[in-house]
CSV table of C-alpha atoms in Angstrom, one decimal:
chain,number,residue,atom,x,y,z
A,20,MET,CA,0.6,7.2,2.7
A,21,ASP,CA,2.2,9.4,0.0
A,22,MET,CA,0.3,12.7,-0.5
A,23,SER,CA,2.3,14.1,-3.5
A,24,GLY,CA,1.9,13.5,-7.1
A,25,ALA,CA,-1.3,15.4,-8.0
A,26,VAL,CA,-1.5,16.3,-11.7
A,27,PRO,CA,-2.9,19.7,-12.6
A,28,GLY,CA,-6.2,19.3,-14.4
A,29,GLU,CA,-6.7,15.7,-13.2
A,30,PRO,CA,-10.2,14.7,-12.1
A,31,THR,CA,-11.1,15.3,-8.5
A,32,LEU,CA,-13.7,14.0,-6.1
A,33,PRO,CA,-15.3,16.5,-3.6
A,34,PHE,CA,-14.6,15.9,0.0
A,35,TRP,CA,-15.5,17.9,3.1
A,36,VAL,CA,-12.2,18.5,4.9
A,37,SER,CA,-11.3,20.5,8.0
A,38,TYR,CA,-8.9,23.3,7.4
A,39,ASP,CA,-6.2,24.7,9.7
A,40,GLU,CA,-4.9,27.9,8.1
A,41,GLU,CA,-2.3,28.4,10.8
A,42,SER,CA,-0.5,25.1,10.4
A,43,ASP,CA,-0.9,25.0,6.6
A,44,PRO,CA,-1.2,28.4,5.0
A,45,ASP,CA,-1.0,26.9,1.4
A,46,GLY,CA,-4.0,24.6,2.1
A,47,GLU,CA,-2.3,21.5,0.8
A,48,ASP,CA,-1.5,18.6,3.2
A,49,SER,CA,-2.9,19.5,6.6
A,50,MET,CA,-6.5,19.0,5.6
A,51,GLY,CA,-8.4,15.9,6.7
A,52,LEU,CA,-11.8,14.8,7.8
A,53,PHE,CA,-11.0,14.7,11.5
A,54,GLY,CA,-9.0,16.6,14.0
A,55,ASN,CA,-9.3,19.7,16.1
A,56,ARG,CA,-9.6,22.0,13.2
A,57,GLN,CA,-12.6,24.4,13.2
A,58,GLU,CA,-13.6,25.2,9.7
A,59,ALA,CA,-14.8,22.6,7.2
A,60,VAL,CA,-14.4,23.4,3.5
A,61,LEU,CA,-15.3,21.5,0.3
A,62,ARG,CA,-12.2,20.6,-1.7
A,63,GLY,CA,-11.5,18.5,-4.8
A,64,VAL,CA,-9.3,15.5,-3.9
A,65,PRO,CA,-7.2,14.4,-6.9
A,66,LEU,CA,-8.5,10.9,-7.9
A,67,GLY,CA,-5.2,9.6,-9.2
A,68,VAL,CA,-3.4,10.1,-5.9
A,69,LEU,CA,-6.4,9.0,-3.8
A,70,ARG,CA,-6.8,5.8,-6.0
A,71,LYS,CA,-3.1,4.9,-5.6
A,72,ASN,CA,-2.9,5.6,-1.9
A,73,LEU,CA,-6.2,3.7,-1.1
A,74,ALA,CA,-5.2,0.7,-3.2
A,75,ASP,CA,-1.7,0.6,-1.5
A,76,ALA,CA,-3.4,0.7,1.9
A,77,VAL,CA,-5.9,-2.0,1.1
A,78,ASP,CA,-3.2,-4.3,-0.4
A,79,ALA,CA,-1.1,-3.9,2.7
A,80,LEU,CA,-4.1,-4.6,5.0
A,81,GLN,CA,-5.1,-7.7,3.0
A,82,ASP,CA,-1.6,-9.1,3.4
A,83,LEU,CA,-1.6,-8.4,7.1
A,84,PHE,CA,-5.1,-10.0,7.6
A,85,ALA,CA,-4.0,-13.1,5.7
A,86,GLU,CA,-1.1,-13.5,8.1
A,87,VAL,CA,-3.3,-13.1,11.1
A,88,ALA,CA,-6.0,-15.5,9.7
A,89,ALA,CA,-3.3,-18.1,9.0
A,90,ARG,CA,-2.5,-18.3,12.7
A,91,GLY,CA,-5.9,-20.0,13.3
A,92,GLY,CA,-6.7,-20.7,16.9
A,93,PRO,CA,-10.0,-20.8,18.8
A,94,LEU,CA,-10.9,-17.2,17.9
A,95,PRO,CA,-10.2,-16.8,14.1
A,96,LEU,CA,-10.4,-13.4,12.5
A,97,ARG,CA,-13.7,-13.2,10.6
A,98,GLU,CA,-14.1,-9.5,10.0
A,99,ALA,CA,-12.0,-6.3,10.4
A,100,GLN,CA,-13.3,-2.7,10.2
A,101,LEU,CA,-11.0,0.2,9.9
A,102,SER,CA,-11.7,3.9,9.4
A,103,VAL,CA,-9.6,6.1,7.2
A,104,GLN,CA,-9.5,9.8,6.6
A,105,VAL,CA,-8.7,11.4,3.3
A,106,THR,CA,-6.6,14.6,3.1
A,107,ALA,CA,-7.2,17.3,0.5
A,108,ALA,CA,-4.0,16.2,-1.2
A,109,GLY,CA,-5.3,12.6,-1.6
A,110,GLY,CA,-3.5,11.0,1.3
A,111,VAL,CA,-5.0,8.2,3.2
A,112,GLN,CA,-4.6,8.0,7.0
A,113,PHE,CA,-5.8,5.3,9.4
A,114,VAL,CA,-7.9,6.6,12.3
A,115,GLY,CA,-7.3,5.3,15.7
A,116,SER,CA,-10.1,5.0,18.2
A,117,ALA,CA,-8.9,7.9,20.2
A,118,GLN,CA,-9.1,10.1,17.2
A,119,VAL,CA,-12.6,9.2,16.0
A,120,GLN,CA,-14.8,12.2,16.7
A,121,SER,CA,-17.1,12.1,13.8
A,122,SER,CA,-18.9,9.8,11.4
A,123,ARG,CA,-17.3,11.5,8.5
A,124,GLY,CA,-14.7,9.3,6.8
A,125,ILE,CA,-14.4,6.0,4.9
A,126,VAL,CA,-15.0,2.7,6.7
A,127,LEU,CA,-13.3,-0.3,5.1
A,128,VAL,CA,-14.8,-3.6,6.1
A,129,PHE,CA,-12.9,-6.8,5.3
A,130,ARG,CA,-14.7,-10.1,5.7
A,131,GLN,CA,-13.3,-13.6,5.4
């Protein structure tokens, strides 16, 4: 999801993010809740960017789940759970099972 578009002075929401100074000396886009990074720091995530990226992700997932549910069959989709991480810039990234190393993050639950 897009991580640009933060407006100076816009409201933020504090998130604990992991920080990798070597790969991102400016501290902008490489921060996230998961990963192999060592140091966790509290950063203000811009709400406008986070709101847009999370809404876009949820809209896309709802469309996808509607298509899957329409297939029917003997084992219909009743619930889906996905984990997302939030970057310090307000980006939203889906977390695959191989990456989940912590309970930190946002879990989205979709029920039919």
